mmCIF file of C-alpha atoms in Angstrom:
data_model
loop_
_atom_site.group_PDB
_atom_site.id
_atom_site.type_symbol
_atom_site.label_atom_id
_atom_site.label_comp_id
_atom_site.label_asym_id
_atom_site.label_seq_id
_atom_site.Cartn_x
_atom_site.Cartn_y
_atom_site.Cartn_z
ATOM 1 C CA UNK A 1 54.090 -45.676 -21.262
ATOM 2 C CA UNK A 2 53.688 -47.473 -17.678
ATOM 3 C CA UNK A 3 57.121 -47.840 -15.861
ATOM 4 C CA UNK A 4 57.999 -50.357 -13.257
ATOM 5 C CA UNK A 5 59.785 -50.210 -9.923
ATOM 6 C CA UNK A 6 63.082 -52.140 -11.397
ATOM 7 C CA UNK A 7 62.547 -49.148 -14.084
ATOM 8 C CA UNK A 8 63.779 -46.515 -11.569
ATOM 9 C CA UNK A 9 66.890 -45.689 -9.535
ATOM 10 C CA UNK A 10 64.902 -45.570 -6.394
ATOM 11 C CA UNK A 11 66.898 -43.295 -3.376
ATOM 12 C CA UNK A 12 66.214 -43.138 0.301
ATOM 13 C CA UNK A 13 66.460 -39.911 2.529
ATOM 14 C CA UNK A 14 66.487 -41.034 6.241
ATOM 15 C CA UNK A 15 67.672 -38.164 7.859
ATOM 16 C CA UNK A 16 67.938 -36.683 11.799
ATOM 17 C CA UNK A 17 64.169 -35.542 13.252
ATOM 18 C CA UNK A 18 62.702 -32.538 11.430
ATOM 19 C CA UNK A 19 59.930 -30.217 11.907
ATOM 20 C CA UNK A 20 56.404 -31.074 11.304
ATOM 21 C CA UNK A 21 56.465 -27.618 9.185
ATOM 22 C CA UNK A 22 59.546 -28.768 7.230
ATOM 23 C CA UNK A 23 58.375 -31.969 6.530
ATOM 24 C CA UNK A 24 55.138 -30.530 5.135
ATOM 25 C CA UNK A 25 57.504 -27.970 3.024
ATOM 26 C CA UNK A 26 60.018 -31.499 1.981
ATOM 27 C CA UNK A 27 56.972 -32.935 0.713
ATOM 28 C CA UNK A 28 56.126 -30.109 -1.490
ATOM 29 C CA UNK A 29 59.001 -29.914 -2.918
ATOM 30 C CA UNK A 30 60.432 -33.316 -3.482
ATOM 31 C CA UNK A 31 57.796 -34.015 -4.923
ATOM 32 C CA UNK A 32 58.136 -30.866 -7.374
ATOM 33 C CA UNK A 33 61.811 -31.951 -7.989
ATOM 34 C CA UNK A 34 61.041 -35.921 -9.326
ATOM 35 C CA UNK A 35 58.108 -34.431 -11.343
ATOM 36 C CA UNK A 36 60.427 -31.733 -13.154
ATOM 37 C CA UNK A 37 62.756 -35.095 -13.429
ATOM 38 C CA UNK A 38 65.709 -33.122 -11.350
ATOM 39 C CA UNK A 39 65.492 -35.820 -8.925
ATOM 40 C CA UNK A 40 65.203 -39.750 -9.199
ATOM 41 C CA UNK A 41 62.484 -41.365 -7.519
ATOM 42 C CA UNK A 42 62.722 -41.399 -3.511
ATOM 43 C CA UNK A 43 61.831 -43.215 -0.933
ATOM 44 C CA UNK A 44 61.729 -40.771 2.201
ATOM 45 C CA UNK A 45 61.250 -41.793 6.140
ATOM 46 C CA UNK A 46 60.084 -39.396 8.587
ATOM 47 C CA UNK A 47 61.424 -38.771 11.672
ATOM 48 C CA UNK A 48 59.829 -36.366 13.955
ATOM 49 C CA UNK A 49 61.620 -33.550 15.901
ATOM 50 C CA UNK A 50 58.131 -32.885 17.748
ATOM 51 C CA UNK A 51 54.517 -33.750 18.330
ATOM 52 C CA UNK A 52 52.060 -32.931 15.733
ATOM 53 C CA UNK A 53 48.478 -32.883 14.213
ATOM 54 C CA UNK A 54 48.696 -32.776 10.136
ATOM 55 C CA UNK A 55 45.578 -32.603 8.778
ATOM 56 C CA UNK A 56 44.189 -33.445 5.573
ATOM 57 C CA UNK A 57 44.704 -30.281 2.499
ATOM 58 C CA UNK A 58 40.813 -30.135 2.718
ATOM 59 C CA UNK A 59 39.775 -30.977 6.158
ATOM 60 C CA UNK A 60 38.581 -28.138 8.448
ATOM 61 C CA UNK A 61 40.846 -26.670 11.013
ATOM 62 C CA UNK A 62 38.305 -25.925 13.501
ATOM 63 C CA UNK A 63 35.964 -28.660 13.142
ATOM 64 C CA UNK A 64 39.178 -31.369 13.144
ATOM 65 C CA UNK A 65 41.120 -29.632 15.539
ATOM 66 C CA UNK A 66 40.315 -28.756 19.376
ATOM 67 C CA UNK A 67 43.017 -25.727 19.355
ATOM 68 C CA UNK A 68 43.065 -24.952 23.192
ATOM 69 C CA UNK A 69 43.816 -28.953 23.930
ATOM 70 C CA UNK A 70 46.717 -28.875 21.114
ATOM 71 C CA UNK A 71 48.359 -25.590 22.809
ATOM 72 C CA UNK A 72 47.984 -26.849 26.021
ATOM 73 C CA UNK A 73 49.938 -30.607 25.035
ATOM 74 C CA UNK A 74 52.387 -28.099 23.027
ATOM 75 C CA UNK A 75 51.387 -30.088 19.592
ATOM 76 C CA UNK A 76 51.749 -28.125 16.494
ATOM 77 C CA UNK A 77 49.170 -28.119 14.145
ATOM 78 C CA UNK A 78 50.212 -28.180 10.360
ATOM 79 C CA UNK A 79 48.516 -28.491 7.185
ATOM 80 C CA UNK A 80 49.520 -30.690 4.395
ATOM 81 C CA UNK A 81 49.201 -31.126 0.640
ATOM 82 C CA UNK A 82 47.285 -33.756 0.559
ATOM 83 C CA UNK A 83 43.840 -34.780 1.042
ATOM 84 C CA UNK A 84 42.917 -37.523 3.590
ATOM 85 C CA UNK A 85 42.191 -37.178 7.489
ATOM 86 C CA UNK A 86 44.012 -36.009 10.479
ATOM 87 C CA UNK A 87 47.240 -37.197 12.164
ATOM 88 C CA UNK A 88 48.424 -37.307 15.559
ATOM 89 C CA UNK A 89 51.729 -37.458 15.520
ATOM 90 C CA UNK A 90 54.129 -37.586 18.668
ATOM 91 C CA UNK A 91 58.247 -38.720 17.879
ATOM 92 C CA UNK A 92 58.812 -42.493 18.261
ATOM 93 C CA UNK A 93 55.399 -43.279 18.395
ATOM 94 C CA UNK A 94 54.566 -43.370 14.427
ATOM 95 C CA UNK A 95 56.087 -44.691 11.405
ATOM 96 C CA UNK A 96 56.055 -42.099 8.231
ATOM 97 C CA UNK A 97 57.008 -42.734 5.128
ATOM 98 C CA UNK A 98 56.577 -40.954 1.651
ATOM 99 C CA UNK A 99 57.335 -42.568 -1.995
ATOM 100 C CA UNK A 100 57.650 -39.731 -4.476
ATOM 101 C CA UNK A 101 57.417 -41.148 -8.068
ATOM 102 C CA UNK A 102 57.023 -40.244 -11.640
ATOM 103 C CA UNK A 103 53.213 -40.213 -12.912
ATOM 104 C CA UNK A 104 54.436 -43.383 -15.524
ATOM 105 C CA UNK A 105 54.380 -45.329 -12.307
ATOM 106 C CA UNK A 106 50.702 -45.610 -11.648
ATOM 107 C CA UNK A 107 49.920 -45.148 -15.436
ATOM 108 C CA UNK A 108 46.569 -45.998 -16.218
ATOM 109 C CA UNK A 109 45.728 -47.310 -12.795
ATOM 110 C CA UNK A 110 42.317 -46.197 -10.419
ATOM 111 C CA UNK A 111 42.911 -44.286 -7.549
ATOM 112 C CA UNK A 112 42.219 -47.202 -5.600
ATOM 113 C CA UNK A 113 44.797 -49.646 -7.893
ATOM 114 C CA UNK A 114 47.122 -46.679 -7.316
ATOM 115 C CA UNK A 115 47.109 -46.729 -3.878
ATOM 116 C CA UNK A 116 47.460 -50.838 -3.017
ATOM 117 C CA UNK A 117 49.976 -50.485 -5.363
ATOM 118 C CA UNK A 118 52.750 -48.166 -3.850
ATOM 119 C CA UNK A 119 52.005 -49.983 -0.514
ATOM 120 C CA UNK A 120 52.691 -53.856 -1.714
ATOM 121 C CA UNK A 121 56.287 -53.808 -0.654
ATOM 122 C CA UNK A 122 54.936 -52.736 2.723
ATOM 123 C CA UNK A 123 52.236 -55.934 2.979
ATOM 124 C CA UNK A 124 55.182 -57.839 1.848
ATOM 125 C CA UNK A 125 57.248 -56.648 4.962
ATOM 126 C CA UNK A 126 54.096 -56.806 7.437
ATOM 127 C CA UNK A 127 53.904 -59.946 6.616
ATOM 128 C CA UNK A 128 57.233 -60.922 6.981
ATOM 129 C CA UNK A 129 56.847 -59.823 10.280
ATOM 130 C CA UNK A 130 54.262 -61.767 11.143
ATOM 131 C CA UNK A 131 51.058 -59.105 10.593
ATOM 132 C CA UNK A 132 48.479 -60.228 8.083
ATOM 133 C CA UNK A 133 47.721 -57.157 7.135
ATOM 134 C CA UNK A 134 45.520 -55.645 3.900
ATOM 135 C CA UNK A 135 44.549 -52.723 1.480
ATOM 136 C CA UNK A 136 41.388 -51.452 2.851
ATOM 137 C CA UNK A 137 39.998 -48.970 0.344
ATOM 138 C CA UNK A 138 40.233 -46.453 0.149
ATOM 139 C CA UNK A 139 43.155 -45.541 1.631
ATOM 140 C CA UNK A 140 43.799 -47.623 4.585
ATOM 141 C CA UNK A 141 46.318 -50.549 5.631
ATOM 142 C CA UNK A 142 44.675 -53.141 8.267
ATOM 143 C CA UNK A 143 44.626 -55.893 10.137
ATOM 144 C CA UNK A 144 43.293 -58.369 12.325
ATOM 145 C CA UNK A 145 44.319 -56.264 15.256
ATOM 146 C CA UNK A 146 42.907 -53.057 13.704
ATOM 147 C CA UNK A 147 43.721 -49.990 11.683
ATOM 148 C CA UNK A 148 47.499 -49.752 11.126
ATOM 149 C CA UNK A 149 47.793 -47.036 8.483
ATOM 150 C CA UNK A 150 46.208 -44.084 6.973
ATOM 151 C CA UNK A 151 47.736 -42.798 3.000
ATOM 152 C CA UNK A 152 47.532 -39.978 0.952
ATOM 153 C CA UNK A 153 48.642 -39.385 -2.444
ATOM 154 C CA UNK A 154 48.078 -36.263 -4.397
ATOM 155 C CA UNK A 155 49.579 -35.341 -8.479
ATOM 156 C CA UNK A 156 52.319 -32.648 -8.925
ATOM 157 C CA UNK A 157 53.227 -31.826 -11.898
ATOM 158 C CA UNK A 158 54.713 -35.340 -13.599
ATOM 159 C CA UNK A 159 55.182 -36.676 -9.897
ATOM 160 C CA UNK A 160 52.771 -38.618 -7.836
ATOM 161 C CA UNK A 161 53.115 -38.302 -4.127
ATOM 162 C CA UNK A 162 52.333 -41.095 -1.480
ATOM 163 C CA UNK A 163 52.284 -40.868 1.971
ATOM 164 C CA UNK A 164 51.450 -42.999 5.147
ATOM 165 C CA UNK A 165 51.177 -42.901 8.198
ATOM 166 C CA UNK A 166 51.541 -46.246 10.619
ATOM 167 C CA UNK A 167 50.277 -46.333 14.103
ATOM 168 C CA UNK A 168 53.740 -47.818 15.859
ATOM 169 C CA UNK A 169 52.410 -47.191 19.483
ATOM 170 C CA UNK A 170 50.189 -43.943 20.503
ATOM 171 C CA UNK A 171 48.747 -42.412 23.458
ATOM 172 C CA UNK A 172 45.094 -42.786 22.752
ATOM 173 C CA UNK A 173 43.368 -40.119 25.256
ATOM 174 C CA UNK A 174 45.590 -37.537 24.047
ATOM 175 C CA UNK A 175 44.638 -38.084 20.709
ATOM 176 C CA UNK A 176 41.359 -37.765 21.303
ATOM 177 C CA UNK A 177 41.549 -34.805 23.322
ATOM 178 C CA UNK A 178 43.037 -33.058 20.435
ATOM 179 C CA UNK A 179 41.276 -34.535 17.517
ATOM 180 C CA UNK A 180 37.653 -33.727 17.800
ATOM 181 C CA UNK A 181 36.673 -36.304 14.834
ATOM 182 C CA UNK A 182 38.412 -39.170 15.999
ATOM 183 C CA UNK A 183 36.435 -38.180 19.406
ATOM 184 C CA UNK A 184 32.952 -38.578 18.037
ATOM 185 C CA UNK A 185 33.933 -41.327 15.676
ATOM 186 C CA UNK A 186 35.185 -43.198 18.672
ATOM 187 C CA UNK A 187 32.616 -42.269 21.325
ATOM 188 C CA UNK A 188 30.219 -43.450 18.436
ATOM 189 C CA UNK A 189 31.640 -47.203 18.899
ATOM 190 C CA UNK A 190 31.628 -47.161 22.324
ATOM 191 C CA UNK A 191 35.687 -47.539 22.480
ATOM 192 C CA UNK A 192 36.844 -44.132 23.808
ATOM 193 C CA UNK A 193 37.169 -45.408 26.995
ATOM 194 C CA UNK A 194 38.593 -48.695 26.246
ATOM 195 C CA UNK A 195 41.312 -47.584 24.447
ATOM 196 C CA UNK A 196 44.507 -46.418 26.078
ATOM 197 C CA UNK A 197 47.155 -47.214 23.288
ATOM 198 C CA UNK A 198 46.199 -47.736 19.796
ATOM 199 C CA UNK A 199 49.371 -49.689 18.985
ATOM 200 C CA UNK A 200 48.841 -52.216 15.947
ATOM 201 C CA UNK A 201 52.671 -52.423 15.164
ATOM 202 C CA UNK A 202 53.859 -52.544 18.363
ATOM 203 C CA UNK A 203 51.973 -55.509 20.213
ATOM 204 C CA UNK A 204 51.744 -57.265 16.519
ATOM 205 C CA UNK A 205 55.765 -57.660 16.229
ATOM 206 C CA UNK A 206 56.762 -57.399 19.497
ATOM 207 C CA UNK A 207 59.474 -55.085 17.987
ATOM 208 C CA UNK A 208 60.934 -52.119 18.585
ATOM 209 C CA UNK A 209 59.937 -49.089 16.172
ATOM 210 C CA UNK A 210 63.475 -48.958 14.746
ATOM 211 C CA UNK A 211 63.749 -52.431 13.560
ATOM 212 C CA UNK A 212 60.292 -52.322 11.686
ATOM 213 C CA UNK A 213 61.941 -49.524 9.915
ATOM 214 C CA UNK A 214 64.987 -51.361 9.351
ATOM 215 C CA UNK A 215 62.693 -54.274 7.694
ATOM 216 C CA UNK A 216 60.571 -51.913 5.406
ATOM 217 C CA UNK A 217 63.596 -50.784 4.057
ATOM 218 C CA UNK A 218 65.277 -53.612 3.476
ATOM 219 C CA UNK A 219 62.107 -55.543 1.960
ATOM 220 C CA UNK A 220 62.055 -51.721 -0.502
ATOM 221 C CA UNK A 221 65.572 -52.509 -1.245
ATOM 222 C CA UNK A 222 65.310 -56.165 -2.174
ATOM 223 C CA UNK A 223 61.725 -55.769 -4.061
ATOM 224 C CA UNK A 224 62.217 -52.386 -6.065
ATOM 225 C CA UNK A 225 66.231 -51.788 -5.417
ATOM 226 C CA UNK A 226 66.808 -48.701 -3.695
ATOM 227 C CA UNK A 227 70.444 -46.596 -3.199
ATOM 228 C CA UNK A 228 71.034 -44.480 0.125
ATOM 229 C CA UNK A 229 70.762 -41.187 -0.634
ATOM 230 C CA UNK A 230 70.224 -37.536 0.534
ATOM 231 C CA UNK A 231 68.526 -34.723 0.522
ATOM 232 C CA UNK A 232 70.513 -31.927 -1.584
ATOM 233 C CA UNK A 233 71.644 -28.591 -0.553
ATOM 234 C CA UNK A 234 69.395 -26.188 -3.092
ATOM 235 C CA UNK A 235 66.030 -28.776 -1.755
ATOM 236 C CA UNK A 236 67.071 -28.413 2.440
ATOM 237 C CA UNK A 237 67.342 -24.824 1.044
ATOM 238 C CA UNK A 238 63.984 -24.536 -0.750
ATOM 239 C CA UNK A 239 62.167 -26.760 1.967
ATOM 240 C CA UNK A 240 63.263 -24.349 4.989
ATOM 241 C CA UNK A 241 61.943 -20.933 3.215
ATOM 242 C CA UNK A 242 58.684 -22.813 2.408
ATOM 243 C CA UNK A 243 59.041 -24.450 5.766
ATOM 244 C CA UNK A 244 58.547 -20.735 7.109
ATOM 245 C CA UNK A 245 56.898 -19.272 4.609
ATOM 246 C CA UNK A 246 53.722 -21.371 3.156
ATOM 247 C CA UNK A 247 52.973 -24.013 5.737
ATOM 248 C CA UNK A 248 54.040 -21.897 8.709
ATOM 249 C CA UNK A 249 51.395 -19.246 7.649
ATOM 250 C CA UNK A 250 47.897 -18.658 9.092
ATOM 251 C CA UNK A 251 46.536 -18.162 5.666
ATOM 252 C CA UNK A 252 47.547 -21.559 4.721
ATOM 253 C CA UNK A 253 46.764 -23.730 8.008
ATOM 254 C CA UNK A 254 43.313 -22.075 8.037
ATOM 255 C CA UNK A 255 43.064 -21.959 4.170
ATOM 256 C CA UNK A 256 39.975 -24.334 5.210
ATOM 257 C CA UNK A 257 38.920 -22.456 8.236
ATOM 258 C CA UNK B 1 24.488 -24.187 9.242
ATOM 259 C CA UNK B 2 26.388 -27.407 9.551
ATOM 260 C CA UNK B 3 25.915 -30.903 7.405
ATOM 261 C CA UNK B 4 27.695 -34.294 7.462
ATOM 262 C CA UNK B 5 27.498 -37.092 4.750
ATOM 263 C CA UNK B 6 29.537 -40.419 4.848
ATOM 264 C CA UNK B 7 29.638 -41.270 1.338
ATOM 265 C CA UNK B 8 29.208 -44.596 0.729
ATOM 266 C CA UNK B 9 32.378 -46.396 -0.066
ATOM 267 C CA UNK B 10 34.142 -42.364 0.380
ATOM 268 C CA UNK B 11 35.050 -40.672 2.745
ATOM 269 C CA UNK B 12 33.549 -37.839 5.056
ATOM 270 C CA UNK B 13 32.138 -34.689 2.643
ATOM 271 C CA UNK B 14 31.102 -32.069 4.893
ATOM 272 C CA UNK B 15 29.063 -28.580 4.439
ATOM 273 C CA UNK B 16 28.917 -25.356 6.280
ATOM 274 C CA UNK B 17 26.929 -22.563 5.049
ATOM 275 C CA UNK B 18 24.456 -19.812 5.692
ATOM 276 C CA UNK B 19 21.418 -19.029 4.399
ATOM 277 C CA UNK B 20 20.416 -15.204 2.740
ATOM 278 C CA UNK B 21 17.404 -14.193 1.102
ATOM 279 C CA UNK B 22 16.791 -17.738 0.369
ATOM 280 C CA UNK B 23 20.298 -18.374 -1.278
ATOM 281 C CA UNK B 24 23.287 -20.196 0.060
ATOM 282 C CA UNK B 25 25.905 -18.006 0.921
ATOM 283 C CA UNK B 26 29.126 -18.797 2.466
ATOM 284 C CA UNK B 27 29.400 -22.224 1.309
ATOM 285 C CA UNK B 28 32.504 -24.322 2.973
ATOM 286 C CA UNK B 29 33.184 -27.769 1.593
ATOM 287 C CA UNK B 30 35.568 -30.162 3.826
ATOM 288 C CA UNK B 31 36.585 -33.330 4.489
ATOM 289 C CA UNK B 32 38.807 -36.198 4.247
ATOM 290 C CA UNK B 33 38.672 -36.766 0.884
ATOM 291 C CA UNK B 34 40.730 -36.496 -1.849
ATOM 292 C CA UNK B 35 40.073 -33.702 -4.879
ATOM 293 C CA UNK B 36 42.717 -33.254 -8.462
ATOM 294 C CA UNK B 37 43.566 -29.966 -8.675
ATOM 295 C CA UNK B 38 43.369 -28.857 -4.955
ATOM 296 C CA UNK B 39 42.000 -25.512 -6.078
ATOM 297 C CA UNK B 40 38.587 -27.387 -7.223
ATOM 298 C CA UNK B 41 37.764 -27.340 -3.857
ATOM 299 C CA UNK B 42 37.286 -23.345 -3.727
ATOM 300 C CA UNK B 43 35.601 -23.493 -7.077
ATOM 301 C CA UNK B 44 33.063 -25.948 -5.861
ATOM 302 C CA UNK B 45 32.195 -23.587 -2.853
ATOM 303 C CA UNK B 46 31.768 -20.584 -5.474
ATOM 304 C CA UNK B 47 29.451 -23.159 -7.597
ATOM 305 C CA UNK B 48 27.240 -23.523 -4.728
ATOM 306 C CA UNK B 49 27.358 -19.875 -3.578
ATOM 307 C CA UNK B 50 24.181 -18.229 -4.652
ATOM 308 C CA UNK B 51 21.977 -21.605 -5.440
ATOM 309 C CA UNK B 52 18.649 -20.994 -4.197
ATOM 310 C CA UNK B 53 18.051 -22.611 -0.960
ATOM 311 C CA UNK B 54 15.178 -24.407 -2.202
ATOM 312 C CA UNK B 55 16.902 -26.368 -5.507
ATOM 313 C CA UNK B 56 17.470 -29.643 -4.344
ATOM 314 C CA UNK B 57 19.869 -31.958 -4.755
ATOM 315 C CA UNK B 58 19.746 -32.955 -8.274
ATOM 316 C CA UNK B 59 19.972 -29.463 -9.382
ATOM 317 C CA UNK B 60 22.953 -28.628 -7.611
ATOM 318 C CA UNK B 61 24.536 -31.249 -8.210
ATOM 319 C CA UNK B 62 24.096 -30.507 -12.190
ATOM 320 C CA UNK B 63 25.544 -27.180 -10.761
ATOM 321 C CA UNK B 64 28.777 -28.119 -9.491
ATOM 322 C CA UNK B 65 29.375 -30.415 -12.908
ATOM 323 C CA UNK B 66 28.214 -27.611 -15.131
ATOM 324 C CA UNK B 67 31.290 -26.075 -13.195
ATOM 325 C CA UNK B 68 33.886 -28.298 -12.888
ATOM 326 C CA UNK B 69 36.121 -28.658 -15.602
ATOM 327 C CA UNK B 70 36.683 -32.863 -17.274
ATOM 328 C CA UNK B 71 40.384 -32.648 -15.430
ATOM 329 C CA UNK B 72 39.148 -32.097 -11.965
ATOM 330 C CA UNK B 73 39.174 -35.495 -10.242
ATOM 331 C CA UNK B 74 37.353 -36.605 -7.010
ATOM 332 C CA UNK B 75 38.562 -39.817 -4.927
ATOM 333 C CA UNK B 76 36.237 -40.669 -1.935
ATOM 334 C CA UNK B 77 33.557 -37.704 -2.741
ATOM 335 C CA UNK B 78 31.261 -36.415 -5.739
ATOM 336 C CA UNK B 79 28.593 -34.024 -6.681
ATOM 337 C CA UNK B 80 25.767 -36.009 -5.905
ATOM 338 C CA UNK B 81 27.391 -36.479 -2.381
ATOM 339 C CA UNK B 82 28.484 -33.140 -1.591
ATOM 340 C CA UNK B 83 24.681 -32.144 -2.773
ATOM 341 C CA UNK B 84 23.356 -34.429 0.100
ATOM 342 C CA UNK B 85 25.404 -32.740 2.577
ATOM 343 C CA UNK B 86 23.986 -29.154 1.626
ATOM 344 C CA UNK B 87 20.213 -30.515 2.087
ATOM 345 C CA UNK B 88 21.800 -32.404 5.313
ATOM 346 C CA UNK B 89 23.058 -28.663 6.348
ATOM 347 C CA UNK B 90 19.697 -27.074 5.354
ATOM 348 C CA UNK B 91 17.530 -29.133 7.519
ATOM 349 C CA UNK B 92 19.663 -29.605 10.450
ATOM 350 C CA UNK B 93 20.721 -26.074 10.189
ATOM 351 C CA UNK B 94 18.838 -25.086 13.667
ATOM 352 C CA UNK B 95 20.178 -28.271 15.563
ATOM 353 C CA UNK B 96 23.504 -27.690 14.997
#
């Protein structure tokens, strides 16, 4: 049977910056832990401890990622569970968010269905902040003034997990000297040397990153309801070994070499 | 080898692969798609491991079908794409 929002306790983890590695491994296992119905559905913002490039579950490390040009800006490169294309993360200049739901959510639905659906409440709260923005299938959230997200969402068990990334406000030239796709697909268009900041949410609201949060959460909590919450001992626990274990391991960044 | 396929309305399916005694070997599927249970996507490169060079497109395509189970499921790529990025592979091979 297809569930609703208003059908689910929904809780929020918004916690101090974290790894990219342990955010990979929180992922993982949150979503394991709403699927095995140990946990109630969660909302979960990111917040970065340092720069990053996540790339897709199937993407390939070498032909995504110019290694020398990541080592040399000190970004670590992690994989995650997901499918979907590459990330350039650095803190403060990106706004991450995953929903981590039970399969009865999206019951039924298309992939494509699936995905505008889980991101309504956030074209409610672009909008409220003045963006027009729109579900641009497959998987992207736009605008007038561009691209302003990328999502993912992959099955676990009896969980579905979505993820997105926003562009708040980043530094163009270094992502393209670490992402070699976004290179070509740019110098394609003609726009890598236009380009300096590719910064959708920041120059459409005029606000700082922290109060776009603060509105996505609050439009969450007055759409879907939504209780503060936190991450538990035993899943901090679980997400640190995997943290170091799994997504910190060759075998698995270059499991797509 | 090295081929490249935008699937229309999908996403990026790429191939790498070489080519022995006339049969692909070494067969690498990536991209920014989106694939139910990840694990298809090594199944799909031993599918097309061993084709001979020379099948075409609709033929490996039936292939990779003939080896996925019903419960895989593909968002944003699909046999008939990843196909066109092995012939893409195969005849840009030497320019890439």
């Amino acid at each position: 049977m297809r569930t609703d929002w208003r059908d689910h306790d929904w809780q929020l983890i918004h916690t101090i910056p974290q790894s990219p590695a342990l955010h990979m491994a929180l992922d993982d296992v949150l979503t394991h832990e709403v699927g095995a119905d140990r946990r109630a559905p969660t909302l979960r913002i990111w917040e970065w401890a340092a720069p990053a490039v996540v790339i897709g579950r199937f993407q390939s490390l070498r032909n995504e990622v110019d290694a020398a040009a990541a080592q040399r800006h000190g970004i670590e490169v992690v994989r995650r569970v997901s499918g979907g294309g590459a990330m350039f993360i650095e803190p403060g200049n990106t706004i991450t968010y995953s929903i981590y739901a039970p399969l009865s959510l999206i019951k039924g639905m298309s992939f494509q269905e699936a995905y505008a659906f889980l991101d309504a409440w956030v074209l409610q709260a672009l909008g409220e902040l003045g963006i027009k923005a729109w579900y641009q299938p497959l998987n992207d959230i736009t605008s007038a003034g561009g691209k302003i997200a990328g999502a993912a969402q992959t099955h676990r068990g009896g969980a579905v997990l979505h993820h997105v990334t926003m562009a708040y406000d980043i530094d163009a030239a270094k992502m393209l000297d670490v992402l070699r796709i976004g290179r070509e697909k740019l110098s394609d268009k003609g726009t890598a040397s236009a380009a300096k900041r590719v910064d959708p949410l920041r120059s459409q609201t005029g606000l700082p990153r922290e109060a776009v949060i603060e509105h996505m959460i609050a439009t969450f909590r007055r759409l879907h309801g939504l209780a503060d919450g936190s991450l538990q001992a035993d899943e901090l626990a679980a997400a640190e070994a995997m943290a170091q274990g799994k997504f910190a391991s060759a075998a698995w960044l270059a499991d797509v070499p | 080898m090295h081929g490249e396929y935008k699937m229309p309305g999908g996403k990026l399916v790429v191939i790498d692969l070489d080519v022995h005694d006339g049969r692909l070997a070494k067969v690498q599927l990536s991209g920014d798609f989106f694939l139910e249970p990840d694990s298809a996507l090594h199944r799909i490169n031993a599918a097309l491991d061993g084709q001979p060079a020379d099948a075409g497109e609709a033929t490996l395509a039936n292939a990779l079908r003939a080896a996925l189970s019903p419960d895989v499921m593909m968002y944003g790529v699909s046999p008939e794409a990843i196909a066109v990025a092995v012939g893409r592979a195969l005849h840009r091979g030497s320019e890439a």
